[in-house]
Amino acid sequence: MTRREFVKDVAIAVTGAGAAITIVPRQVLGMATTPPSDLLNIAAVGIGGMGRTNLINLASQNIVALCDVDWGYAGKGFAQLDNMMTGLSARIAAPDPESQPGKAAIPFDREQAKARLAGMQRLKDVHLPKAKRYTDYREMLEKQKDIEGVVIATPDHMHAPIALAAMELGKHVYVQKPLTWCVAEARQLAKRARETRVATQMGNQGHSLDDARKTVEYVWAGAIGEVREIHIWTNRPLGFWPQGVPRPVKPSQPADEMKWNGPGVDARVAAAIAGSFPLPEKLDWNLFLGVGPKVEYHPTYHPFNWRGWVDWGVGPIGDMGAHLIDHSMWALNLGYPSSIETISTPFNKASYPSATMTVYEFPSRPAAEKNAAQGNLPPVKLTWYDGGLMPPKPQELGEEELNKGGGALLIGSKGKLLHETYGVNPRLLPKSRHDSFGEPAKRLPRIPGQQHELNWVAAAQGKAEASCPFEYAARLTETMLLGVVALNAGKKIEYDGANMRVTNVAVANDFLKREYRTGW
């Protein structure tokens, strides 16, 4: 039972007895103080990377517990808060840089920056000293009864087990993208969210941005007509984490006997990076492995680099798909694809390929409920590119180049829509179309402060609807992960989304799920 439920039940009981219950009013506590009953008690699991950012954005709440399998790495992240605050303070105080010819100015919202700075300070001064610390999330959930919401920012393979454990106890859950490691887990989380009716949110923060909502509204307004073709790209993993590399393996033959052909060079690379590396003192490697298979520790796996290895991550499409495919799926109500084909550079089944291209075919379908006036929508072909692969540049851009970091291009019967990662900077092509069409009508609510994490808090408190609940996030994640399924299948797959089944390549169904390690 949460504190909120307790207060409600006690109020009913006491009122029924002919008495009155007193709630301390806000003004008694001071105008700048939020009553404790208005705060959500939050625990975070996985706080060394994106989890730390989530905590900063949630610092206005009551952070009661922190959990990580590597407190050495997590501690280094928290130790950086002072330098981060110094840098952000300097940026707030500095004037905006002069715009460069031919380059769009990078917007800087000082008010949002000040709020972030306050969050860092509060995290450092208030929460870190008092929050209880754990290494095993199971112990945390068993022992600490005051937790109301759980933020999960672990490697991908542990999202589902932790989220399910939290929902089983009636906790609200916020899970970083991708929602899960495999398709079956996404279905399971969506089902459990419906059953428990807790507030859920996936951490694709772009879903709460004003620009992202404008992107959807352009499509709904018919600004580019019927959309039948979409191109989406990211530069990941370039420069971020290793992919297309062999697993570290000690050589089985002397180096001078190894060949210099393709397999021989791979063997040399595997041997070169192999070695006996001491386990970091504060890392629980068994808990890091979790539901994944038994693998010996190596620094090429952790921290952060896990994303490129198949045991724990799902590659670039898992990292950035939720920030890029999201808006097309949302605007066009894409649902499940009917076929998926992934082609790539060589795939060794240990780490994801250096670059992939995935082609999705979506059948005709009804428009989104909020855009039902458009009736049925035509089939759509969506192509995903990563690792430096790019779609052809639309001629309407002229001298401007596509943003190599990532973006999406929707091609319609009346024009084209281009946006960058997270759905930002949406614009119509050609420019004359953009100028003549003007702003689309606002048909989607805006998220206060564009704050994705606090929107989840408001949903947990019954004050708002979650921006990206599991009902939607699971379908988006499934679409992303089907690209990985097709990669593993090695051929084009036909998909029956209603029954979660690949119909033409039987073995591909094995890639929709995973066998958990013994004991998990």
mmCIF file with all atom_site columns, C-alpha atoms in Angstrom, residues 263-432:
data_model
loop_
_atom_site.group_PDB
_atom_site.id
_atom_site.type_symbol
_atom_site.label_atom_id
_atom_site.label_alt_id
_atom_site.label_comp_id
_atom_site.label_asym_id
_atom_site.label_entity_id
_atom_site.label_seq_id
_atom_site.pdbx_PDB_ins_code
_atom_site.Cartn_x
_atom_site.Cartn_y
_atom_site.Cartn_z
_atom_site.occupancy
_atom_site.B_iso_or_equiv
_atom_site.pdbx_formal_charge
_atom_site.auth_seq_id
_atom_site.auth_comp_id
_atom_site.auth_asym_id
_atom_site.auth_atom_id
_atom_site.pdbx_PDB_model_num
ATOM 1   C CA . PRO A 1 263 ? 39.504  -15.225 -40.676 1.00 0.00 ? 263 PRO A CA 1
ATOM 2   C CA . GLY A 1 264 ? 43.187  -15.033 -39.818 1.00 0.00 ? 264 GLY A CA 1
ATOM 3   C CA . VAL A 1 265 ? 43.028  -11.315 -39.049 1.00 0.00 ? 265 VAL A CA 1
ATOM 4   C CA . ASP A 1 266 ? 39.910  -11.879 -36.939 1.00 0.00 ? 266 ASP A CA 1
ATOM 5   C CA . ALA A 1 267 ? 41.779  -14.552 -34.984 1.00 0.00 ? 267 ALA A CA 1
ATOM 6   C CA . ARG A 1 268 ? 44.716  -12.191 -34.503 1.00 0.00 ? 268 ARG A CA 1
ATOM 7   C CA . VAL A 1 269 ? 42.406  -9.450  -33.232 1.00 0.00 ? 269 VAL A CA 1
ATOM 8   C CA . ALA A 1 270 ? 40.686  -11.878 -30.848 1.00 0.00 ? 270 ALA A CA 1
ATOM 9   C CA . ALA A 1 271 ? 44.057  -12.984 -29.530 1.00 0.00 ? 271 ALA A CA 1
ATOM 10  C CA . ALA A 1 272 ? 45.384  -9.438  -29.261 1.00 0.00 ? 272 ALA A CA 1
ATOM 11  C CA . ILE A 1 273 ? 42.545  -8.245  -27.032 1.00 0.00 ? 273 ILE A CA 1
ATOM 12  C CA . ALA A 1 274 ? 42.353  -11.456 -24.991 1.00 0.00 ? 274 ALA A CA 1
ATOM 13  C CA . GLY A 1 275 ? 44.001  -11.564 -21.626 1.00 0.00 ? 275 GLY A CA 1
ATOM 14  C CA . SER A 1 276 ? 43.500  -11.985 -17.919 1.00 0.00 ? 276 SER A CA 1
ATOM 15  C CA . PHE A 1 277 ? 41.950  -8.813  -16.566 1.00 0.00 ? 277 PHE A CA 1
ATOM 16  C CA . PRO A 1 278 ? 41.243  -8.406  -12.852 1.00 0.00 ? 278 PRO A CA 1
ATOM 17  C CA . LEU A 1 279 ? 37.618  -7.966  -11.923 1.00 0.00 ? 279 LEU A CA 1
ATOM 18  C CA . PRO A 1 280 ? 37.004  -4.432  -10.657 1.00 0.00 ? 280 PRO A CA 1
ATOM 19  C CA . GLU A 1 281 ? 36.790  -4.499  -6.883  1.00 0.00 ? 281 GLU A CA 1
ATOM 20  C CA . LYS A 1 282 ? 33.237  -3.168  -6.612  1.00 0.00 ? 282 LYS A CA 1
ATOM 21  C CA . LEU A 1 283 ? 31.724  -5.011  -9.618  1.00 0.00 ? 283 LEU A CA 1
ATOM 22  C CA . ASP A 1 284 ? 29.457  -8.016  -9.040  1.00 0.00 ? 284 ASP A CA 1
ATOM 23  C CA . TRP A 1 285 ? 29.969  -9.695  -12.404 1.00 0.00 ? 285 TRP A CA 1
ATOM 24  C CA . ASN A 1 286 ? 27.456  -12.471 -11.742 1.00 0.00 ? 286 ASN A CA 1
ATOM 25  C CA . LEU A 1 287 ? 24.720  -9.895  -11.142 1.00 0.00 ? 287 LEU A CA 1
ATOM 26  C CA . PHE A 1 288 ? 25.784  -8.006  -14.259 1.00 0.00 ? 288 PHE A CA 1
ATOM 27  C CA . LEU A 1 289 ? 25.381  -11.192 -16.301 1.00 0.00 ? 289 LEU A CA 1
ATOM 28  C CA . GLY A 1 290 ? 21.936  -11.717 -14.791 1.00 0.00 ? 290 GLY A CA 1
ATOM 29  C CA . VAL A 1 291 ? 19.673  -13.650 -17.159 1.00 0.00 ? 291 VAL A CA 1
ATOM 30  C CA . GLY A 1 292 ? 22.374  -13.729 -19.856 1.00 0.00 ? 292 GLY A CA 1
ATOM 31  C CA . PRO A 1 293 ? 24.818  -16.583 -20.442 1.00 0.00 ? 293 PRO A CA 1
ATOM 32  C CA . LYS A 1 294 ? 27.971  -17.188 -18.422 1.00 0.00 ? 294 LYS A CA 1
ATOM 33  C CA . VAL A 1 295 ? 30.822  -15.145 -19.927 1.00 0.00 ? 295 VAL A CA 1
ATOM 34  C CA . GLU A 1 296 ? 34.186  -14.315 -18.380 1.00 0.00 ? 296 GLU A CA 1
ATOM 35  C CA . TYR A 1 297 ? 34.696  -10.672 -17.452 1.00 0.00 ? 297 TYR A CA 1
ATOM 36  C CA . HIS A 1 298 ? 36.556  -8.474  -19.922 1.00 0.00 ? 298 HIS A CA 1
ATOM 37  C CA . PRO A 1 299 ? 36.769  -4.655  -20.002 1.00 0.00 ? 299 PRO A CA 1
ATOM 38  C CA . THR A 1 300 ? 35.565  -4.651  -23.611 1.00 0.00 ? 300 THR A CA 1
ATOM 39  C CA . TYR A 1 301 ? 32.145  -5.665  -22.247 1.00 0.00 ? 301 TYR A CA 1
ATOM 40  C CA . HIS A 1 302 ? 31.689  -3.310  -19.301 1.00 0.00 ? 302 HIS A CA 1
ATOM 41  C CA . PRO A 1 303 ? 31.129  -0.472  -18.710 1.00 0.00 ? 303 PRO A CA 1
ATOM 42  C CA . PHE A 1 304 ? 28.950  0.833   -21.579 1.00 0.00 ? 304 PHE A CA 1
ATOM 43  C CA . ASN A 1 305 ? 30.393  -1.341  -24.370 1.00 0.00 ? 305 ASN A CA 1
ATOM 44  C CA . TRP A 1 306 ? 27.868  -4.086  -23.548 1.00 0.00 ? 306 TRP A CA 1
ATOM 45  C CA . ARG A 1 307 ? 25.491  -2.474  -26.077 1.00 0.00 ? 307 ARG A CA 1
ATOM 46  C CA . GLY A 1 308 ? 27.381  -3.914  -29.041 1.00 0.00 ? 308 GLY A CA 1
ATOM 47  C CA . TRP A 1 309 ? 27.511  -7.483  -27.701 1.00 0.00 ? 309 TRP A CA 1
ATOM 48  C CA . VAL A 1 310 ? 24.564  -9.767  -28.401 1.00 0.00 ? 310 VAL A CA 1
ATOM 49  C CA . ASP A 1 311 ? 24.430  -11.206 -24.879 1.00 0.00 ? 311 ASP A CA 1
ATOM 50  C CA . TRP A 1 312 ? 23.378  -7.910  -23.278 1.00 0.00 ? 312 TRP A CA 1
ATOM 51  C CA . GLY A 1 313 ? 22.469  -5.272  -25.861 1.00 0.00 ? 313 GLY A CA 1
ATOM 52  C CA . VAL A 1 314 ? 20.649  -4.965  -29.180 1.00 0.00 ? 314 VAL A CA 1
ATOM 53  C CA . GLY A 1 315 ? 23.000  -2.662  -31.048 1.00 0.00 ? 315 GLY A CA 1
ATOM 54  C CA . PRO A 1 316 ? 22.293  0.700   -32.698 1.00 0.00 ? 316 PRO A CA 1
ATOM 55  C CA . ILE A 1 317 ? 18.622  0.001   -33.374 1.00 0.00 ? 317 ILE A CA 1
ATOM 56  C CA . GLY A 1 318 ? 18.125  -0.630  -29.646 1.00 0.00 ? 318 GLY A CA 1
ATOM 57  C CA . ASP A 1 319 ? 20.074  2.466   -28.715 1.00 0.00 ? 319 ASP A CA 1
ATOM 58  C CA . MET A 1 320 ? 18.539  4.926   -31.180 1.00 0.00 ? 320 MET A CA 1
ATOM 59  C CA . GLY A 1 321 ? 15.505  3.257   -32.756 1.00 0.00 ? 321 GLY A CA 1
ATOM 60  C CA . ALA A 1 322 ? 13.209  4.473   -29.994 1.00 0.00 ? 322 ALA A CA 1
ATOM 61  C CA . HIS A 1 323 ? 14.400  8.039   -30.643 1.00 0.00 ? 323 HIS A CA 1
ATOM 62  C CA . LEU A 1 324 ? 13.993  7.841   -34.421 1.00 0.00 ? 324 LEU A CA 1
ATOM 63  C CA . ILE A 1 325 ? 11.377  5.259   -35.471 1.00 0.00 ? 325 ILE A CA 1
ATOM 64  C CA . ASP A 1 326 ? 9.026   6.518   -32.751 1.00 0.00 ? 326 ASP A CA 1
ATOM 65  C CA . HIS A 1 327 ? 7.569   9.517   -34.577 1.00 0.00 ? 327 HIS A CA 1
ATOM 66  C CA . SER A 1 328 ? 6.789   7.719   -37.840 1.00 0.00 ? 328 SER A CA 1
ATOM 67  C CA . MET A 1 329 ? 5.161   4.861   -35.946 1.00 0.00 ? 329 MET A CA 1
ATOM 68  C CA . TRP A 1 330 ? 3.170   7.345   -33.857 1.00 0.00 ? 330 TRP A CA 1
ATOM 69  C CA . ALA A 1 331 ? 2.033   9.559   -36.729 1.00 0.00 ? 331 ALA A CA 1
ATOM 70  C CA . LEU A 1 332 ? 1.181   6.717   -39.113 1.00 0.00 ? 332 LEU A CA 1
ATOM 71  C CA . ASN A 1 333 ? -0.116  4.149   -36.614 1.00 0.00 ? 333 ASN A CA 1
ATOM 72  C CA . LEU A 1 334 ? 2.244   1.631   -38.169 1.00 0.00 ? 334 LEU A CA 1
ATOM 73  C CA . GLY A 1 335 ? 1.528   -1.325  -35.896 1.00 0.00 ? 335 GLY A CA 1
ATOM 74  C CA . TYR A 1 336 ? 3.366   -4.573  -36.631 1.00 0.00 ? 336 TYR A CA 1
ATOM 75  C CA . PRO A 1 337 ? 5.336   -4.993  -39.877 1.00 0.00 ? 337 PRO A CA 1
ATOM 76  C CA . SER A 1 338 ? 4.374   -7.825  -42.210 1.00 0.00 ? 338 SER A CA 1
ATOM 77  C CA . SER A 1 339 ? 7.930   -8.454  -43.413 1.00 0.00 ? 339 SER A CA 1
ATOM 78  C CA . ILE A 1 340 ? 11.442  -7.540  -42.278 1.00 0.00 ? 340 ILE A CA 1
ATOM 79  C CA . GLU A 1 341 ? 14.790  -7.987  -44.004 1.00 0.00 ? 341 GLU A CA 1
ATOM 80  C CA . THR A 1 342 ? 18.180  -7.003  -42.589 1.00 0.00 ? 342 THR A CA 1
ATOM 81  C CA . ILE A 1 343 ? 21.369  -6.921  -44.605 1.00 0.00 ? 343 ILE A CA 1
ATOM 82  C CA . SER A 1 344 ? 24.679  -6.100  -42.995 1.00 0.00 ? 344 SER A CA 1
ATOM 83  C CA . THR A 1 345 ? 28.423  -6.203  -42.921 1.00 0.00 ? 345 THR A CA 1
ATOM 84  C CA . PRO A 1 346 ? 29.710  -9.585  -41.594 1.00 0.00 ? 346 PRO A CA 1
ATOM 85  C CA . PHE A 1 347 ? 27.959  -10.803 -38.434 1.00 0.00 ? 347 PHE A CA 1
ATOM 86  C CA . ASN A 1 348 ? 29.912  -13.155 -36.166 1.00 0.00 ? 348 ASN A CA 1
ATOM 87  C CA . LYS A 1 349 ? 26.967  -13.762 -33.783 1.00 0.00 ? 349 LYS A CA 1
ATOM 88  C CA . ALA A 1 350 ? 28.981  -12.374 -30.847 1.00 0.00 ? 350 ALA A CA 1
ATOM 89  C CA . SER A 1 351 ? 28.981  -8.643  -31.554 1.00 0.00 ? 351 SER A CA 1
ATOM 90  C CA . TYR A 1 352 ? 26.586  -6.863  -33.873 1.00 0.00 ? 352 TYR A CA 1
ATOM 91  C CA . PRO A 1 353 ? 27.759  -5.947  -37.389 1.00 0.00 ? 353 PRO A CA 1
ATOM 92  C CA . SER A 1 354 ? 29.545  -2.668  -38.028 1.00 0.00 ? 354 SER A CA 1
ATOM 93  C CA . ALA A 1 355 ? 26.633  -1.503  -40.203 1.00 0.00 ? 355 ALA A CA 1
ATOM 94  C CA . THR A 1 356 ? 23.145  -2.737  -41.063 1.00 0.00 ? 356 THR A CA 1
ATOM 95  C CA . MET A 1 357 ? 20.212  -1.804  -43.241 1.00 0.00 ? 357 MET A CA 1
ATOM 96  C CA . THR A 1 358 ? 16.770  -3.118  -42.332 1.00 0.00 ? 358 THR A CA 1
ATOM 97  C CA . VAL A 1 359 ? 13.724  -2.883  -44.589 1.00 0.00 ? 359 VAL A CA 1
ATOM 98  C CA . TYR A 1 360 ? 10.280  -3.077  -42.977 1.00 0.00 ? 360 TYR A CA 1
ATOM 99  C CA . GLU A 1 361 ? 7.032   -3.478  -44.894 1.00 0.00 ? 361 GLU A CA 1
ATOM 100 C CA . PHE A 1 362 ? 3.900   -2.283  -43.079 1.00 0.00 ? 362 PHE A CA 1
ATOM 101 C CA . PRO A 1 363 ? 0.455   -3.142  -44.450 1.00 0.00 ? 363 PRO A CA 1
ATOM 102 C CA . SER A 1 364 ? -2.433  -0.712  -44.901 1.00 0.00 ? 364 SER A CA 1
ATOM 103 C CA . ARG A 1 365 ? -4.205  0.068   -41.632 1.00 0.00 ? 365 ARG A CA 1
ATOM 104 C CA . PRO A 1 366 ? -6.592  2.547   -39.966 1.00 0.00 ? 366 PRO A CA 1
ATOM 105 C CA . ALA A 1 367 ? -5.290  5.973   -39.010 1.00 0.00 ? 367 ALA A CA 1
ATOM 106 C CA . ALA A 1 368 ? -4.480  6.691   -35.376 1.00 0.00 ? 368 ALA A CA 1
ATOM 107 C CA . GLU A 1 369 ? -7.552  7.160   -33.184 1.00 0.00 ? 369 GLU A CA 1
ATOM 108 C CA . LYS A 1 370 ? -6.862  10.895  -32.789 1.00 0.00 ? 370 LYS A CA 1
ATOM 109 C CA . ASN A 1 371 ? -6.557  11.182  -36.558 1.00 0.00 ? 371 ASN A CA 1
ATOM 110 C CA . ALA A 1 372 ? -9.398  8.877   -37.558 1.00 0.00 ? 372 ALA A CA 1
ATOM 111 C CA . ALA A 1 373 ? -10.724 11.358  -40.113 1.00 0.00 ? 373 ALA A CA 1
ATOM 112 C CA . GLN A 1 374 ? -7.925  10.268  -42.468 1.00 0.00 ? 374 GLN A CA 1
ATOM 113 C CA . GLY A 1 375 ? -9.472  6.810   -42.746 1.00 0.00 ? 375 GLY A CA 1
ATOM 114 C CA . ASN A 1 376 ? -7.309  3.911   -43.903 1.00 0.00 ? 376 ASN A CA 1
ATOM 115 C CA . LEU A 1 377 ? -3.641  4.597   -44.562 1.00 0.00 ? 377 LEU A CA 1
ATOM 116 C CA . PRO A 1 378 ? -1.620  3.038   -47.416 1.00 0.00 ? 378 PRO A CA 1
ATOM 117 C CA . PRO A 1 379 ? 1.195   0.482   -47.019 1.00 0.00 ? 379 PRO A CA 1
ATOM 118 C CA . VAL A 1 380 ? 4.546   1.878   -45.939 1.00 0.00 ? 380 VAL A CA 1
ATOM 119 C CA . LYS A 1 381 ? 8.123   0.812   -46.631 1.00 0.00 ? 381 LYS A CA 1
ATOM 120 C CA . LEU A 1 382 ? 10.493  1.912   -43.850 1.00 0.00 ? 382 LEU A CA 1
ATOM 121 C CA . THR A 1 383 ? 14.256  1.559   -44.244 1.00 0.00 ? 383 THR A CA 1
ATOM 122 C CA . TRP A 1 384 ? 16.632  1.768   -41.280 1.00 0.00 ? 384 TRP A CA 1
ATOM 123 C CA . TYR A 1 385 ? 20.347  2.540   -41.702 1.00 0.00 ? 385 TYR A CA 1
ATOM 124 C CA . ASP A 1 386 ? 23.154  2.501   -39.116 1.00 0.00 ? 386 ASP A CA 1
ATOM 125 C CA . GLY A 1 387 ? 26.934  2.419   -38.849 1.00 0.00 ? 387 GLY A CA 1
ATOM 126 C CA . GLY A 1 388 ? 27.428  5.274   -41.297 1.00 0.00 ? 388 GLY A CA 1
ATOM 127 C CA . LEU A 1 389 ? 25.039  4.046   -43.983 1.00 0.00 ? 389 LEU A CA 1
ATOM 128 C CA . MET A 1 390 ? 22.775  6.830   -45.247 1.00 0.00 ? 390 MET A CA 1
ATOM 129 C CA . PRO A 1 391 ? 19.763  7.209   -47.529 1.00 0.00 ? 391 PRO A CA 1
ATOM 130 C CA . PRO A 1 392 ? 20.101  9.228   -50.733 1.00 0.00 ? 392 PRO A CA 1
ATOM 131 C CA . LYS A 1 393 ? 19.990  12.960  -50.054 1.00 0.00 ? 393 LYS A CA 1
ATOM 132 C CA . PRO A 1 394 ? 16.713  14.523  -51.214 1.00 0.00 ? 394 PRO A CA 1
ATOM 133 C CA . GLN A 1 395 ? 17.348  17.024  -53.992 1.00 0.00 ? 395 GLN A CA 1
ATOM 134 C CA . GLU A 1 396 ? 15.138  19.558  -52.218 1.00 0.00 ? 396 GLU A CA 1
ATOM 135 C CA . LEU A 1 397 ? 17.920  20.096  -49.643 1.00 0.00 ? 397 LEU A CA 1
ATOM 136 C CA . GLY A 1 398 ? 20.114  21.801  -52.202 1.00 0.00 ? 398 GLY A CA 1
ATOM 137 C CA . GLU A 1 399 ? 23.524  22.552  -50.701 1.00 0.00 ? 399 GLU A CA 1
ATOM 138 C CA . GLU A 1 400 ? 22.480  21.391  -47.230 1.00 0.00 ? 400 GLU A CA 1
ATOM 139 C CA . GLU A 1 401 ? 23.563  17.905  -46.187 1.00 0.00 ? 401 GLU A CA 1
ATOM 140 C CA . LEU A 1 402 ? 21.613  15.370  -44.175 1.00 0.00 ? 402 LEU A CA 1
ATOM 141 C CA . ASN A 1 403 ? 22.596  15.287  -40.516 1.00 0.00 ? 403 ASN A CA 1
ATOM 142 C CA . LYS A 1 404 ? 24.985  12.329  -40.382 1.00 0.00 ? 404 LYS A CA 1
ATOM 143 C CA . GLY A 1 405 ? 24.294  11.851  -36.686 1.00 0.00 ? 405 GLY A CA 1
ATOM 144 C CA . GLY A 1 406 ? 20.754  10.703  -37.351 1.00 0.00 ? 406 GLY A CA 1
ATOM 145 C CA . GLY A 1 407 ? 17.346  11.677  -38.649 1.00 0.00 ? 407 GLY A CA 1
ATOM 146 C CA . ALA A 1 408 ? 14.217  10.627  -40.485 1.00 0.00 ? 408 ALA A CA 1
ATOM 147 C CA . LEU A 1 409 ? 12.838  11.452  -43.916 1.00 0.00 ? 409 LEU A CA 1
ATOM 148 C CA . LEU A 1 410 ? 9.157   10.803  -44.599 1.00 0.00 ? 410 LEU A CA 1
ATOM 149 C CA . ILE A 1 411 ? 8.207   10.905  -48.279 1.00 0.00 ? 411 ILE A CA 1
ATOM 150 C CA . GLY A 1 412 ? 4.615   11.800  -49.072 1.00 0.00 ? 412 GLY A CA 1
ATOM 151 C CA . SER A 1 413 ? 2.521   12.427  -52.164 1.00 0.00 ? 413 SER A CA 1
ATOM 152 C CA . LYS A 1 414 ? 2.593   16.210  -51.575 1.00 0.00 ? 414 LYS A CA 1
ATOM 153 C CA . GLY A 1 415 ? 6.059   16.740  -50.117 1.00 0.00 ? 415 GLY A CA 1
ATOM 154 C CA . LYS A 1 416 ? 8.613   15.460  -47.646 1.00 0.00 ? 416 LYS A CA 1
ATOM 155 C CA . LEU A 1 417 ? 9.135   15.819  -43.903 1.00 0.00 ? 417 LEU A CA 1
ATOM 156 C CA . LEU A 1 418 ? 12.609  15.828  -42.385 1.00 0.00 ? 418 LEU A CA 1
ATOM 157 C CA . HIS A 1 419 ? 13.404  15.705  -38.676 1.00 0.00 ? 419 HIS A CA 1
ATOM 158 C CA . GLU A 1 420 ? 16.446  14.963  -36.571 1.00 0.00 ? 420 GLU A CA 1
ATOM 159 C CA . THR A 1 421 ? 16.979  12.595  -33.637 1.00 0.00 ? 421 THR A CA 1
ATOM 160 C CA . TYR A 1 422 ? 14.263  12.781  -30.941 1.00 0.00 ? 422 TYR A CA 1
ATOM 161 C CA . GLY A 1 423 ? 11.936  14.328  -33.528 1.00 0.00 ? 423 GLY A CA 1
ATOM 162 C CA . VAL A 1 424 ? 13.546  17.765  -33.211 1.00 0.00 ? 424 VAL A CA 1
ATOM 163 C CA . ASN A 1 425 ? 13.618  20.427  -35.910 1.00 0.00 ? 425 ASN A CA 1
ATOM 164 C CA . PRO A 1 426 ? 10.794  19.080  -38.095 1.00 0.00 ? 426 PRO A CA 1
ATOM 165 C CA . ARG A 1 427 ? 10.517  20.841  -41.445 1.00 0.00 ? 427 ARG A CA 1
ATOM 166 C CA . LEU A 1 428 ? 8.775   20.333  -44.736 1.00 0.00 ? 428 LEU A CA 1
ATOM 167 C CA . LEU A 1 429 ? 10.580  19.956  -48.047 1.00 0.00 ? 429 LEU A CA 1
ATOM 168 C CA . PRO A 1 430 ? 10.816  21.798  -50.298 1.00 0.00 ? 430 PRO A CA 1
ATOM 169 C CA . LYS A 1 431 ? 11.230  24.994  -48.276 1.00 0.00 ? 431 LYS A CA 1
ATOM 170 C CA . SER A 1 432 ? 8.463   26.649  -50.285 1.00 0.00 ? 432 SER A CA 1
#
